[in-house]
PDB file of N, CA and C in Angstrom:
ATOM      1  N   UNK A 372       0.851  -1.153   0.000  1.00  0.00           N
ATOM      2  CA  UNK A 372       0.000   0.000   0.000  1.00  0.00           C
ATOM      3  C   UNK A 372       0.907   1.230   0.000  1.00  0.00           C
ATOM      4  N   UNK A 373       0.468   1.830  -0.996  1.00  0.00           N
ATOM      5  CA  UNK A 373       1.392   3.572  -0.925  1.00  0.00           C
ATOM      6  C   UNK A 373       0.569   4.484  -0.501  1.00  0.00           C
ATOM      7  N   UNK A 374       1.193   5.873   0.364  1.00  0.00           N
ATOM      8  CA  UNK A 374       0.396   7.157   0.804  1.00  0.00           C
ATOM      9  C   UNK A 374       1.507   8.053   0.360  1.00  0.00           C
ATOM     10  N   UNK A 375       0.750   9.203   0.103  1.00  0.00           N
ATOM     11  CA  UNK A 375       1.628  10.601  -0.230  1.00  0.00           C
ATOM     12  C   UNK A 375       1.360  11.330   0.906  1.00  0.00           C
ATOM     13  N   UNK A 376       2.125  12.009   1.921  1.00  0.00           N
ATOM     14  CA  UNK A 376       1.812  12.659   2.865  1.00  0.00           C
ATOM     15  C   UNK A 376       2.222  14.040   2.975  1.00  0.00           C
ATOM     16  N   UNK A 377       1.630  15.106   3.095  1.00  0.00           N
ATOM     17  CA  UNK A 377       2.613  16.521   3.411  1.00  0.00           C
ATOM     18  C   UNK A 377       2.390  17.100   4.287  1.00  0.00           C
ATOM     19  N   UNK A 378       4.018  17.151   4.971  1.00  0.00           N
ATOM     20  CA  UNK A 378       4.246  17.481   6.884  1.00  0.00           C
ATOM     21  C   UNK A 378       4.365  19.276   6.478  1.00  0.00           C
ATOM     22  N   UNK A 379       3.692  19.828   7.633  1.00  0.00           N
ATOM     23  CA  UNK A 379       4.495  21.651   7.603  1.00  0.00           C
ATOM     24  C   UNK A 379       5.131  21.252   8.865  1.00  0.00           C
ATOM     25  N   UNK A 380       6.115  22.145   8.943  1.00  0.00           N
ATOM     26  CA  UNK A 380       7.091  22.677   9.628  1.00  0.00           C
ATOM     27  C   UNK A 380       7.371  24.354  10.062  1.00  0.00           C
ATOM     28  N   UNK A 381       7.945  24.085  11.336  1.00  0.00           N
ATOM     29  CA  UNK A 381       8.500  25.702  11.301  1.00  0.00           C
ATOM     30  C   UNK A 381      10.253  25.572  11.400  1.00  0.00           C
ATOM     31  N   UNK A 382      10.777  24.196  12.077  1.00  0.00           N
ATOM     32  CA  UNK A 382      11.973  24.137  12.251  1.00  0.00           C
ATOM     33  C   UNK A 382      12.173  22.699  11.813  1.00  0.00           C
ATOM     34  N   UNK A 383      13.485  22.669  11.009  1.00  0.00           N
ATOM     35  CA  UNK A 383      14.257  21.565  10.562  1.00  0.00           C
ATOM     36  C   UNK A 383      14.114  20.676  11.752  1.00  0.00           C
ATOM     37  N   UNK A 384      13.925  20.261  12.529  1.00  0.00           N
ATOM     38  CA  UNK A 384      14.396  19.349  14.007  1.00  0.00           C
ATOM     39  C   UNK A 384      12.660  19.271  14.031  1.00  0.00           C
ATOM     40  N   UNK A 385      12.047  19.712  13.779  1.00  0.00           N
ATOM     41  CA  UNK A 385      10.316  18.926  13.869  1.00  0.00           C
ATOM     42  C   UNK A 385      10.440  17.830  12.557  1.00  0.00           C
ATOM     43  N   UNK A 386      10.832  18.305  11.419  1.00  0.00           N
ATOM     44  CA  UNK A 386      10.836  17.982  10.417  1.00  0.00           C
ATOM     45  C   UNK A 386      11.681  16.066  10.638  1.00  0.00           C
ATOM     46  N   UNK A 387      12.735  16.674  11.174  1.00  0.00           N
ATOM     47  CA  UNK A 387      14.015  15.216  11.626  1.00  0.00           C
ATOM     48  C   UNK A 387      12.841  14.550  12.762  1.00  0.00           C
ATOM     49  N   UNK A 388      12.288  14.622  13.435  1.00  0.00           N
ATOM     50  CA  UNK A 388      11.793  13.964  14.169  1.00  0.00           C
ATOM     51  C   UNK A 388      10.526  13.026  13.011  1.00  0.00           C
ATOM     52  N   UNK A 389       9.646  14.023  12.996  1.00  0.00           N
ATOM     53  CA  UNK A 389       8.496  13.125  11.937  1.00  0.00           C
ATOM     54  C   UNK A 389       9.424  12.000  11.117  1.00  0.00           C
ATOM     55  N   UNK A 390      10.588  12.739  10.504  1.00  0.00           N
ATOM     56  CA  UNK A 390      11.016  11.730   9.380  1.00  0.00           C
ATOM     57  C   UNK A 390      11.912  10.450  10.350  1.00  0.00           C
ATOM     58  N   UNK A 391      12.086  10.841  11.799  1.00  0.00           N
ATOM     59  CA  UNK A 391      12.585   9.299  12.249  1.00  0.00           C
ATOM     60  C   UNK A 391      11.096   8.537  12.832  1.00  0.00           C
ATOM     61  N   UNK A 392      10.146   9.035  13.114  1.00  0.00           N
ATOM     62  CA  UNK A 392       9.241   8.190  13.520  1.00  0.00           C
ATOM     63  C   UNK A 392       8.414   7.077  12.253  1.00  0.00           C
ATOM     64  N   UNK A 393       8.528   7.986  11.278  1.00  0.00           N
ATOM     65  CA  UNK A 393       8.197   7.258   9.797  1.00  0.00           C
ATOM     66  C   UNK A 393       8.971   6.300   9.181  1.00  0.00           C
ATOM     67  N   UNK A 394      10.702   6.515   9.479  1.00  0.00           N
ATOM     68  CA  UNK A 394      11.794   5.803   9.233  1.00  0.00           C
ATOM     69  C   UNK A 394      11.331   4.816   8.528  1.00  0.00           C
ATOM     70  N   UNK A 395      10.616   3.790   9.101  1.00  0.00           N
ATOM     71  CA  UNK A 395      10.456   1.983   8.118  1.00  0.00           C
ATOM     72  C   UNK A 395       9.660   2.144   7.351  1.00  0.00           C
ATOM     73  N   UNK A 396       8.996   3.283   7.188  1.00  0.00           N
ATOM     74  CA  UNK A 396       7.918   2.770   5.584  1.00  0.00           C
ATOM     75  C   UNK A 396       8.093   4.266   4.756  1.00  0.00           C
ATOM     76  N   UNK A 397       8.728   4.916   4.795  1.00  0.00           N
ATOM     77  CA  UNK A 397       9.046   6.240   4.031  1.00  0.00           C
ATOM     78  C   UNK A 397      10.057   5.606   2.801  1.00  0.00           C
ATOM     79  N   UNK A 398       9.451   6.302   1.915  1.00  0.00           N
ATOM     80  CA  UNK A 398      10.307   5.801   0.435  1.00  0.00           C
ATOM     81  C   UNK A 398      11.385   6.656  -0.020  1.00  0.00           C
ATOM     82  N   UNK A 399      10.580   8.177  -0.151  1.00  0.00           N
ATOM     83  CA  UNK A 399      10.841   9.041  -0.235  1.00  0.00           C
ATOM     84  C   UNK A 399      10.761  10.601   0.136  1.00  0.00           C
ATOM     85  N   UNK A 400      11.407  11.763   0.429  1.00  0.00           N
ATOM     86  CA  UNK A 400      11.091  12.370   1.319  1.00  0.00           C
ATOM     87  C   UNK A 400      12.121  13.984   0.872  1.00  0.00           C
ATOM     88  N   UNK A 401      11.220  15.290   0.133  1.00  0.00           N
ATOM     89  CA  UNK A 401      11.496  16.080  -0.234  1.00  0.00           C
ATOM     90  C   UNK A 401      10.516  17.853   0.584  1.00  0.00           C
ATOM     91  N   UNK A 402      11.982  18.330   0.649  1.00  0.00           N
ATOM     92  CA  UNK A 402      11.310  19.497   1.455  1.00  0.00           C
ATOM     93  C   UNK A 402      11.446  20.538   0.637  1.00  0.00           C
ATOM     94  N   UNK A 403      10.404  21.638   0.898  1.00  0.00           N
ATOM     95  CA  UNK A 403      11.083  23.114  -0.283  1.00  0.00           C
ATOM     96  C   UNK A 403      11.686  23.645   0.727  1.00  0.00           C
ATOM     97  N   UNK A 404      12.596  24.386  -0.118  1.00  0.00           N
ATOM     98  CA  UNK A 404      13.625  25.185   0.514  1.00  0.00           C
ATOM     99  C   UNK A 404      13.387  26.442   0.152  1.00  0.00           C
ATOM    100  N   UNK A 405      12.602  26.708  -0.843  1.00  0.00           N
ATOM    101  CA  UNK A 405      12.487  27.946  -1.193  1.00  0.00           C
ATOM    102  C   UNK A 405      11.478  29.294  -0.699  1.00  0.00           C
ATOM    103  N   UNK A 406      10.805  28.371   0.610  1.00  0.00           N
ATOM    104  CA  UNK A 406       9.699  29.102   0.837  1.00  0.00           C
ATOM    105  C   UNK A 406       9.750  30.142   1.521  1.00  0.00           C
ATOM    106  N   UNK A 407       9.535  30.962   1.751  1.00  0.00           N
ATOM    107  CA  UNK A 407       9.294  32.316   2.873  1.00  0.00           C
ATOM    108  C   UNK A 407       7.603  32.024   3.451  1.00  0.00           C
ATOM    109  N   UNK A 408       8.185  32.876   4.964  1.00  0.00           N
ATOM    110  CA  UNK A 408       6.734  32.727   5.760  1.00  0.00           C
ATOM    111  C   UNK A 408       6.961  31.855   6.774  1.00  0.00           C
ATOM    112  N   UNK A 409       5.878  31.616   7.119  1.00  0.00           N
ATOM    113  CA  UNK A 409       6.178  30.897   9.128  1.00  0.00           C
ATOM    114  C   UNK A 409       6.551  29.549   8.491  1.00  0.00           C
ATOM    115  N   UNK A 410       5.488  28.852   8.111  1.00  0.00           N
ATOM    116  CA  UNK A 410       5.383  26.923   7.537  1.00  0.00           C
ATOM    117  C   UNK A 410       6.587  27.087   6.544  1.00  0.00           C
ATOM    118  N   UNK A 411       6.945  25.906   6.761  1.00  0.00           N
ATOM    119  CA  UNK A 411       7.592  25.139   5.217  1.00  0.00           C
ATOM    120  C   UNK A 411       6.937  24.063   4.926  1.00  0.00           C
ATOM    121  N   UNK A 412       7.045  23.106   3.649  1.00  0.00           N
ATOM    122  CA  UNK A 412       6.350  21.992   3.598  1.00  0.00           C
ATOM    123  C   UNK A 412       7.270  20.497   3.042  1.00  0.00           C
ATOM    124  N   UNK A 413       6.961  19.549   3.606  1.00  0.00           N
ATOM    125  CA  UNK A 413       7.940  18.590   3.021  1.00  0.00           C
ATOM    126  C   UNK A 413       7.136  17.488   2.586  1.00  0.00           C
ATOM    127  N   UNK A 414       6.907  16.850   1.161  1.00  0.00           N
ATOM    128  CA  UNK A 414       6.577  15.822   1.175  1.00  0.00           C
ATOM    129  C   UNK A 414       6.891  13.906   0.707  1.00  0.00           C
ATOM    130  N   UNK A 415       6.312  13.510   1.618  1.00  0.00           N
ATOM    131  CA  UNK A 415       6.614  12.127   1.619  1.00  0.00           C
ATOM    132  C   UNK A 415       5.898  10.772   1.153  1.00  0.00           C
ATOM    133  N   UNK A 416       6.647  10.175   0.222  1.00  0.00           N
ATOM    134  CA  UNK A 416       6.086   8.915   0.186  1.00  0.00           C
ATOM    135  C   UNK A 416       6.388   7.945   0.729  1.00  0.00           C
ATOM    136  N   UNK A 417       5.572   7.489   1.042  1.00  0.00           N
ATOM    137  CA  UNK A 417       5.137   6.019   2.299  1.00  0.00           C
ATOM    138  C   UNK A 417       4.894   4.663   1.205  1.00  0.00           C
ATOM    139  N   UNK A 418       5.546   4.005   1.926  1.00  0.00           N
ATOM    140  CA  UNK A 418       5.587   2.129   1.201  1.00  0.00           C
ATOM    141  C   UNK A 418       4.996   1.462   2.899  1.00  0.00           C
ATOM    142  N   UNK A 419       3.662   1.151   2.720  1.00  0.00           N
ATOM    143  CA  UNK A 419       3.139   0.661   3.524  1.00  0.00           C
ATOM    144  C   UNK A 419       3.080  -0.884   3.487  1.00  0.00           C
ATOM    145  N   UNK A 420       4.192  -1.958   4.175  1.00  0.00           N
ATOM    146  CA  UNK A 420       3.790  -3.370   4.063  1.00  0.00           C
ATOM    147  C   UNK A 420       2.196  -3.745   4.138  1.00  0.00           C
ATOM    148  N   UNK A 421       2.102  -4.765   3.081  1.00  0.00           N
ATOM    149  CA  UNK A 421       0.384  -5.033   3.730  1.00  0.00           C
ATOM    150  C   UNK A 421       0.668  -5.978   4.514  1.00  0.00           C
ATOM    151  N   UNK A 422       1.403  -6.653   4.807  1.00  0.00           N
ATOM    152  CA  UNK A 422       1.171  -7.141   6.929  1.00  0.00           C
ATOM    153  C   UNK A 422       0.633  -6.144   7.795  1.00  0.00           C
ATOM    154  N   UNK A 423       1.015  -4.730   7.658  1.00  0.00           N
ATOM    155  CA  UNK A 423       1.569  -3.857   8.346  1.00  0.00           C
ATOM    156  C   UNK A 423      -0.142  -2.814   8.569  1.00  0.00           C
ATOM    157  N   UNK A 424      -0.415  -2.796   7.188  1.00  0.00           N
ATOM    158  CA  UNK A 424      -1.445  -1.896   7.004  1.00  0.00           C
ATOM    159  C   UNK A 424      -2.595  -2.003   7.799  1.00  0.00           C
ATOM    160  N   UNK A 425      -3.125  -1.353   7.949  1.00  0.00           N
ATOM    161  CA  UNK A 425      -4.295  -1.268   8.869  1.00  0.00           C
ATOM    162  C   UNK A 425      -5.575  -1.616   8.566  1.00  0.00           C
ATOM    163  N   UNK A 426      -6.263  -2.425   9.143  1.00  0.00           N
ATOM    164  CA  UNK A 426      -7.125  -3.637   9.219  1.00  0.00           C
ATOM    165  C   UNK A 426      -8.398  -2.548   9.708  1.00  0.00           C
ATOM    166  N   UNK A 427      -8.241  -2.016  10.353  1.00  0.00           N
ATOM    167  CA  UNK A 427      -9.802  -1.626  10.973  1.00  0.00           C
ATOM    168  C   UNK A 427      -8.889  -0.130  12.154  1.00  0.00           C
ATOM    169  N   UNK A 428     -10.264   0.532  12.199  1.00  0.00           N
ATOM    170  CA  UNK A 428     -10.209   1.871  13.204  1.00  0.00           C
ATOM    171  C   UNK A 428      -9.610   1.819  14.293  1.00  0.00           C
ATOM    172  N   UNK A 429      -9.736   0.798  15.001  1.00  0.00           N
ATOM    173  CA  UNK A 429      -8.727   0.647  16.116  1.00  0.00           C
ATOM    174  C   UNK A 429      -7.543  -0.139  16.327  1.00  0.00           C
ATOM    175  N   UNK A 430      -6.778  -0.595  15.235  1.00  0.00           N
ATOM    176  CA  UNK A 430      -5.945  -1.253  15.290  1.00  0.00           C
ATOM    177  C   UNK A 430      -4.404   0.015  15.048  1.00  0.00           C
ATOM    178  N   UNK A 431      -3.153   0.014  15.165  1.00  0.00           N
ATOM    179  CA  UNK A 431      -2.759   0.992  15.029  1.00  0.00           C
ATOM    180  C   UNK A 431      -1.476   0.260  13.631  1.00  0.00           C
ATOM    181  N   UNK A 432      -1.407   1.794  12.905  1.00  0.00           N
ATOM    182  CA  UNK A 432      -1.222   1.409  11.912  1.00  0.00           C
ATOM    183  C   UNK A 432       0.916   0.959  11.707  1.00  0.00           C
ATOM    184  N   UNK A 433       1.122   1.284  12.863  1.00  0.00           N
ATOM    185  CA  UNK A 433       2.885   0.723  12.625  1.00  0.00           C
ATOM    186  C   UNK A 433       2.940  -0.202  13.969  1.00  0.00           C
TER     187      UNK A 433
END
């Protein structure tokens, strides 16, 4: 299963955190650099094992 996800940010070190909690199923993972203003935005693609994937509302998905 694949997801496209896009994180905002205000500081690089929120950004490093999301991207280590995602660590095992992130494929790929691009931030702009070019932005001005409070947010930045980075986005990511996710490789979701289907062992892994989520079965129902209360099950959790990693």
């Amino acid at each position: 299963m694949a997801a496209k996800v896009r994180v905002s940010y205000e500081k690089p070190q929120e950004l490093q955190a999301v991207t280590e909690l995602l660590k095992p199923v992130v494929k790929t993972c691009r931030a702009d650099k070019g932005r001005d203003g409070r947010f930045r935005r980075a986005y990511m693609d996710l490789e979701i094992p289907e062992e892994k994937a989520q079965k129902g509302a209360d099950t959790p998905l990693i």
